[in-house]
Structure formats: structure tokens, C-alpha cells
Amino acid sequence: MVQQYNAEVRGLYNYYKIADNVRILGRFNYVMKFSMFKTFGAKYKLHISGVEGNTVISTLG
């Protein structure tokens, strides 16, 4: 699942990197990370703060 989120973020960044407004994708990255944290939180019955501290998730950067 982490690879899927990373792939989507990378794909959009590569698509928009030639544009002048690529910095707008920072907001998209935040939304995608938050969505992933909520997904893992629901799966493992954890709060978002508990998911963020997970070593597997911290590899996102």
C-alpha cells in the first residue's frame, strides 16, 4: 500500500515538474499522506499519531 501511495505522488510530480507551479503538489502530498495514515489507522485501530510513529510509514520521508 505504501508503494502505491508513493507511486501516485511520484507520477503526479513527474507530470507537473516541467510546470512553474510544481510547488502546489506539496498540498497533494500532504493530503495523500494524511489519507494513508487514516487508512492504516482504521486497519490497525490506531490514532493517526500512532501510525505516524510507525517505522514502516516513516520511510515515506
mmCIF file of C-alpha atoms in Angstrom:
data_model
loop_
_atom_site.group_PDB
_atom_site.id
_atom_site.type_symbol
_atom_site.label_atom_id
_atom_site.label_comp_id
_atom_site.label_asym_id
_atom_site.label_seq_id
_atom_site.Cartn_x
_atom_site.Cartn_y
_atom_site.Cartn_z
ATOM 1 C CA MET A 1 0.000 0.000 0.000
ATOM 2 C CA VAL A 2 2.855 2.376 0.792
ATOM 3 C CA GLN A 3 4.356 1.728 -2.633
ATOM 4 C CA GLN A 4 1.010 2.616 -4.262
ATOM 5 C CA TYR A 5 0.839 5.970 -2.467
ATOM 6 C CA ASN A 6 4.460 6.705 -3.336
ATOM 7 C CA ALA A 7 3.890 5.780 -6.965
ATOM 8 C CA GLU A 8 0.910 8.112 -7.267
ATOM 9 C CA VAL A 9 2.783 11.033 -5.717
ATOM 10 C CA ARG A 10 5.837 10.414 -7.909
ATOM 11 C CA GLY A 11 3.694 10.099 -11.027
ATOM 12 C CA LEU A 12 1.963 13.416 -10.471
ATOM 13 C CA TYR A 13 5.232 15.123 -9.580
ATOM 14 C CA ASN A 14 6.861 13.850 -12.772
ATOM 15 C CA TYR A 15 3.888 15.030 -14.794
ATOM 16 C CA TYR A 16 3.919 18.547 -13.314
ATOM 17 C CA LYS A 17 7.658 19.051 -12.763
ATOM 18 C CA ILE A 18 8.041 20.901 -16.050
ATOM 19 C CA ALA A 19 5.425 23.419 -14.943
ATOM 20 C CA ASP A 20 6.273 26.512 -12.922
ATOM 21 C CA ASN A 21 3.760 25.680 -10.184
ATOM 22 C CA VAL A 22 5.092 22.271 -9.124
ATOM 23 C CA ARG A 23 5.220 23.509 -5.511
ATOM 24 C CA ILE A 24 1.416 23.218 -5.417
ATOM 25 C CA LEU A 25 1.919 19.456 -5.264
ATOM 26 C CA GLY A 26 3.126 19.823 -1.678
ATOM 27 C CA ARG A 27 -0.511 20.136 -0.651
ATOM 28 C CA PHE A 28 -1.370 16.999 -2.648
ATOM 29 C CA ASN A 29 1.462 15.139 -0.907
ATOM 30 C CA TYR A 30 0.077 16.209 2.479
ATOM 31 C CA VAL A 31 -3.419 15.017 1.569
ATOM 32 C CA MET A 32 -2.103 11.672 0.298
ATOM 33 C CA LYS A 33 -0.027 11.097 3.458
ATOM 34 C CA PHE A 34 -2.942 12.011 5.706
ATOM 35 C CA SER A 35 -5.214 9.681 3.746
ATOM 36 C CA MET A 36 -2.708 6.848 4.084
ATOM 37 C CA PHE A 37 -2.354 7.480 7.832
ATOM 38 C CA LYS A 38 -6.124 7.350 8.218
ATOM 39 C CA THR A 39 -6.296 4.130 6.190
ATOM 40 C CA PHE A 40 -3.639 2.413 8.298
ATOM 41 C CA GLY A 41 -5.192 3.830 11.469
ATOM 42 C CA ALA A 42 -8.542 2.268 10.597
ATOM 43 C CA LYS A 43 -6.910 -1.012 9.643
ATOM 44 C CA TYR A 44 -4.865 -1.322 12.851
ATOM 45 C CA LYS A 45 -7.297 0.607 15.101
ATOM 46 C CA LEU A 46 -4.745 3.310 15.915
ATOM 47 C CA HIS A 47 -4.859 7.085 16.111
ATOM 48 C CA ILE A 48 -3.069 8.986 13.375
ATOM 49 C CA SER A 49 -0.266 9.903 15.787
ATOM 50 C CA GLY A 50 0.298 6.195 16.436
ATOM 51 C CA VAL A 51 0.517 5.479 12.732
ATOM 52 C CA GLU A 52 2.925 8.360 12.070
ATOM 53 C CA GLY A 53 5.409 6.922 14.555
ATOM 54 C CA ASN A 54 5.390 3.535 12.863
ATOM 55 C CA THR A 55 8.791 2.672 11.352
ATOM 56 C CA VAL A 56 7.263 1.315 8.129
ATOM 57 C CA ILE A 57 5.395 4.559 7.483
ATOM 58 C CA SER A 58 8.363 6.758 8.381
ATOM 59 C CA THR A 59 10.144 5.611 5.219
ATOM 60 C CA LEU A 60 7.902 7.979 3.238
ATOM 61 C CA GLY A 61 10.037 10.965 4.108
#
